[in-house]
Amino acid sequence: MVLSSTLQGNSPFQPGVAQDVFVPDQLIGGDLKIVSRHRTLTGGAIFKRGTVLGMITASGLFTIATAAANDGSQTPVEILADDVDTTGGNVDGGTYVMGEFNERAVILGAGITLAAAKAALELKNIYLKSSVSAALPT
C-alpha cells in the first residue's frame, strides 16, 4: 500500500507504510540458554551462520572444522552465530558456546559426520537435536 502525501512547509517527513517479513533459519533448536562469545575467525573463505567451527591450537583462531585438519581444528568446538567473510584476512565474529541447535541447520566441514560433531560438541554443552518435520503425513 502506498500513501501519497502533500508536503507542508519545510518538513522532509513523508508518511508511508512498509512491511517486513521475518523468516527464521531454525538454527536454534531448543529452550536451553544460548551463550555466545566474540572470536577471531580465519580460513580465507565465507562462512555461513551455523557452521561448525574448530580452534587452531597454536594461534587460538577459529575456522571450519574438517576431518583432514591436524592443527586442532579437526575437533568441533563451537557454532558460528552470523555469516563471516574471512577472504580478506582474519575477522571477528560471534560464536555459540552453549545451547541446543537443529542438526539439520548446522553446516559441517569436509569429513565431519553428524555423529562426530554431536559427540564433540556435547562435551562443550552444545547439543544438536533432530527436528520434527512439519510435512503433512502421507
mmCIF file of C-alpha atoms in Angstrom:
data_model
loop_
_atom_site.group_PDB
_atom_site.id
_atom_site.type_symbol
_atom_site.label_atom_id
_atom_site.label_comp_id
_atom_site.label_asym_id
_atom_site.label_seq_id
_atom_site.Cartn_x
_atom_site.Cartn_y
_atom_site.Cartn_z
ATOM 1 C CA MET A 1 0.000 0.000 0.000
ATOM 2 C CA VAL A 2 1.434 3.390 -0.960
ATOM 3 C CA LEU A 3 0.101 6.582 0.510
ATOM 4 C CA SER A 4 0.504 9.822 -1.347
ATOM 5 C CA SER A 5 1.335 12.867 0.709
ATOM 6 C CA THR A 6 1.324 16.595 0.346
ATOM 7 C CA LEU A 7 4.389 18.383 1.695
ATOM 8 C CA GLN A 8 3.580 21.135 4.144
ATOM 9 C CA GLY A 9 6.366 23.622 4.768
ATOM 10 C CA ASN A 10 9.998 22.513 5.028
ATOM 11 C CA SER A 11 9.392 19.159 6.737
ATOM 12 C CA PRO A 12 11.107 16.234 4.945
ATOM 13 C CA PHE A 13 8.801 13.760 6.723
ATOM 14 C CA GLN A 14 6.577 11.805 4.388
ATOM 15 C CA PRO A 15 4.223 9.260 5.898
ATOM 16 C CA GLY A 16 4.090 5.792 4.393
ATOM 17 C CA VAL A 17 3.541 2.162 5.144
ATOM 18 C CA ALA A 18 6.160 -0.591 4.885
ATOM 19 C CA GLN A 19 6.111 -4.295 5.619
ATOM 20 C CA ASP A 20 8.955 -6.618 6.575
ATOM 21 C CA VAL A 21 8.827 -10.384 6.728
ATOM 22 C CA PHE A 22 10.910 -12.389 9.193
ATOM 23 C CA VAL A 23 11.846 -15.882 8.026
ATOM 24 C CA PRO A 24 13.740 -17.752 10.759
ATOM 25 C CA ASP A 25 16.568 -20.073 9.725
ATOM 26 C CA GLN A 26 15.640 -22.528 12.507
ATOM 27 C CA LEU A 27 19.243 -22.928 13.725
ATOM 28 C CA ILE A 28 18.208 -22.618 17.366
ATOM 29 C CA GLY A 29 16.734 -25.975 18.342
ATOM 30 C CA GLY A 30 15.566 -25.764 21.946
ATOM 31 C CA ASP A 31 14.992 -23.797 25.127
ATOM 32 C CA LEU A 32 18.444 -24.231 26.669
ATOM 33 C CA LYS A 33 20.087 -20.890 27.449
ATOM 34 C CA ILE A 34 22.135 -19.629 24.495
ATOM 35 C CA VAL A 35 25.648 -18.438 25.355
ATOM 36 C CA SER A 36 27.824 -16.679 22.779
ATOM 37 C CA ARG A 37 31.382 -15.402 22.613
ATOM 38 C CA HIS A 38 33.382 -12.996 20.475
ATOM 39 C CA ARG A 39 36.033 -14.907 18.468
ATOM 40 C CA THR A 40 38.581 -14.275 15.720
ATOM 41 C CA LEU A 41 37.986 -16.392 12.616
ATOM 42 C CA THR A 42 40.368 -17.313 9.824
ATOM 43 C CA GLY A 43 40.332 -19.568 6.781
ATOM 44 C CA GLY A 44 40.135 -17.416 3.668
ATOM 45 C CA ALA A 45 36.501 -18.315 2.966
ATOM 46 C CA ILE A 46 32.969 -17.107 3.504
ATOM 47 C CA PHE A 47 31.405 -18.966 6.422
ATOM 48 C CA LYS A 48 27.635 -19.099 6.890
ATOM 49 C CA ARG A 49 25.695 -18.910 10.140
ATOM 50 C CA GLY A 50 25.520 -22.391 11.632
ATOM 51 C CA THR A 51 28.991 -23.509 10.503
ATOM 52 C CA VAL A 52 30.578 -25.927 12.961
ATOM 53 C CA LEU A 53 33.960 -24.499 13.980
ATOM 54 C CA GLY A 54 37.205 -25.894 15.327
ATOM 55 C CA MET A 55 40.008 -23.982 17.056
ATOM 56 C CA ILE A 56 43.566 -23.917 15.710
ATOM 57 C CA THR A 57 45.581 -24.814 18.793
ATOM 58 C CA ALA A 58 48.736 -22.802 18.006
ATOM 59 C CA SER A 59 47.005 -19.499 17.213
ATOM 60 C CA GLY A 60 43.671 -19.714 19.045
ATOM 61 C CA LEU A 61 41.898 -18.733 15.822
ATOM 62 C CA PHE A 62 38.666 -20.442 14.748
ATOM 63 C CA THR A 63 37.897 -21.972 11.351
ATOM 64 C CA ILE A 64 35.574 -24.579 9.897
ATOM 65 C CA ALA A 65 36.176 -27.971 11.481
ATOM 66 C CA THR A 66 37.361 -30.530 8.919
ATOM 67 C CA ALA A 67 38.383 -34.143 9.500
ATOM 68 C CA ALA A 68 41.600 -33.761 7.480
ATOM 69 C CA ALA A 69 42.973 -30.921 9.634
ATOM 70 C CA ASN A 70 45.759 -31.732 12.093
ATOM 71 C CA ASP A 71 46.134 -28.346 13.808
ATOM 72 C CA GLY A 72 43.385 -28.799 16.406
ATOM 73 C CA SER A 73 40.589 -27.522 14.176
ATOM 74 C CA GLN A 74 39.575 -31.092 13.354
ATOM 75 C CA THR A 75 37.593 -31.163 16.606
ATOM 76 C CA PRO A 76 34.250 -29.294 16.572
ATOM 77 C CA VAL A 77 34.042 -26.835 19.478
ATOM 78 C CA GLU A 78 31.604 -24.016 18.604
ATOM 79 C CA ILE A 79 28.932 -22.925 16.112
ATOM 80 C CA LEU A 80 29.100 -19.705 14.097
ATOM 81 C CA ALA A 81 26.384 -17.201 15.033
ATOM 82 C CA ASP A 82 26.477 -14.964 11.921
ATOM 83 C CA ASP A 83 27.812 -15.016 8.366
ATOM 84 C CA VAL A 84 31.523 -14.122 8.275
ATOM 85 C CA ASP A 85 33.790 -13.337 5.299
ATOM 86 C CA THR A 86 37.442 -14.209 6.000
ATOM 87 C CA THR A 87 38.626 -13.919 2.375
ATOM 88 C CA GLY A 88 40.383 -10.646 3.211
ATOM 89 C CA GLY A 89 42.046 -11.936 6.401
ATOM 90 C CA ASN A 90 41.110 -12.639 9.982
ATOM 91 C CA VAL A 91 37.700 -11.322 11.062
ATOM 92 C CA ASP A 92 35.991 -11.004 14.427
ATOM 93 C CA GLY A 93 32.644 -12.720 14.764
ATOM 94 C CA GLY A 94 30.228 -14.289 17.201
ATOM 95 C CA THR A 95 30.019 -17.960 18.056
ATOM 96 C CA TYR A 96 27.694 -20.063 20.162
ATOM 97 C CA VAL A 97 29.431 -21.850 23.036
ATOM 98 C CA MET A 98 26.309 -23.305 24.665
ATOM 99 C CA GLY A 99 22.795 -24.159 23.556
ATOM 100 C CA GLU A 100 20.546 -26.528 21.644
ATOM 101 C CA PHE A 101 20.714 -26.414 17.847
ATOM 102 C CA ASN A 102 18.879 -28.030 14.947
ATOM 103 C CA GLU A 103 21.113 -30.718 13.451
ATOM 104 C CA ARG A 104 19.508 -30.099 10.039
ATOM 105 C CA ALA A 105 20.553 -26.433 10.091
ATOM 106 C CA VAL A 106 24.249 -26.763 11.020
ATOM 107 C CA ILE A 107 26.936 -26.754 8.335
ATOM 108 C CA LEU A 108 29.568 -29.476 8.701
ATOM 109 C CA GLY A 109 33.057 -29.324 7.212
ATOM 110 C CA ALA A 110 34.520 -31.984 4.931
ATOM 111 C CA GLY A 111 34.738 -35.377 6.598
ATOM 112 C CA ILE A 112 32.938 -34.333 9.798
ATOM 113 C CA THR A 113 29.942 -36.608 10.353
ATOM 114 C CA LEU A 114 26.878 -35.562 12.282
ATOM 115 C CA ALA A 115 27.613 -38.266 14.872
ATOM 116 C CA ALA A 116 31.180 -36.998 15.364
ATOM 117 C CA ALA A 117 30.012 -33.387 15.635
ATOM 118 C CA LYS A 118 27.341 -34.337 18.182
ATOM 119 C CA ALA A 119 29.842 -36.253 20.332
ATOM 120 C CA ALA A 120 32.454 -33.484 20.299
ATOM 121 C CA LEU A 121 30.025 -30.605 20.811
ATOM 122 C CA GLU A 122 28.218 -32.287 23.722
ATOM 123 C CA LEU A 123 31.488 -32.050 25.672
ATOM 124 C CA LYS A 124 31.169 -28.273 25.221
ATOM 125 C CA ASN A 125 27.475 -28.091 26.259
ATOM 126 C CA ILE A 126 26.339 -27.662 22.662
ATOM 127 C CA TYR A 127 23.583 -30.109 21.804
ATOM 128 C CA LEU A 128 22.491 -30.972 18.265
ATOM 129 C CA LYS A 129 18.876 -32.112 18.191
ATOM 130 C CA SER A 130 16.817 -33.592 15.406
ATOM 131 C CA SER A 131 13.830 -31.555 14.336
ATOM 132 C CA VAL A 132 10.298 -32.742 13.758
ATOM 133 C CA SER A 133 9.154 -32.414 10.185
ATOM 134 C CA ALA A 134 6.223 -30.106 9.549
ATOM 135 C CA ALA A 135 5.285 -32.031 6.381
ATOM 136 C CA LEU A 136 1.800 -33.479 6.096
ATOM 137 C CA PRO A 137 1.659 -37.192 6.902
ATOM 138 C CA THR A 138 1.387 -39.488 3.907
#
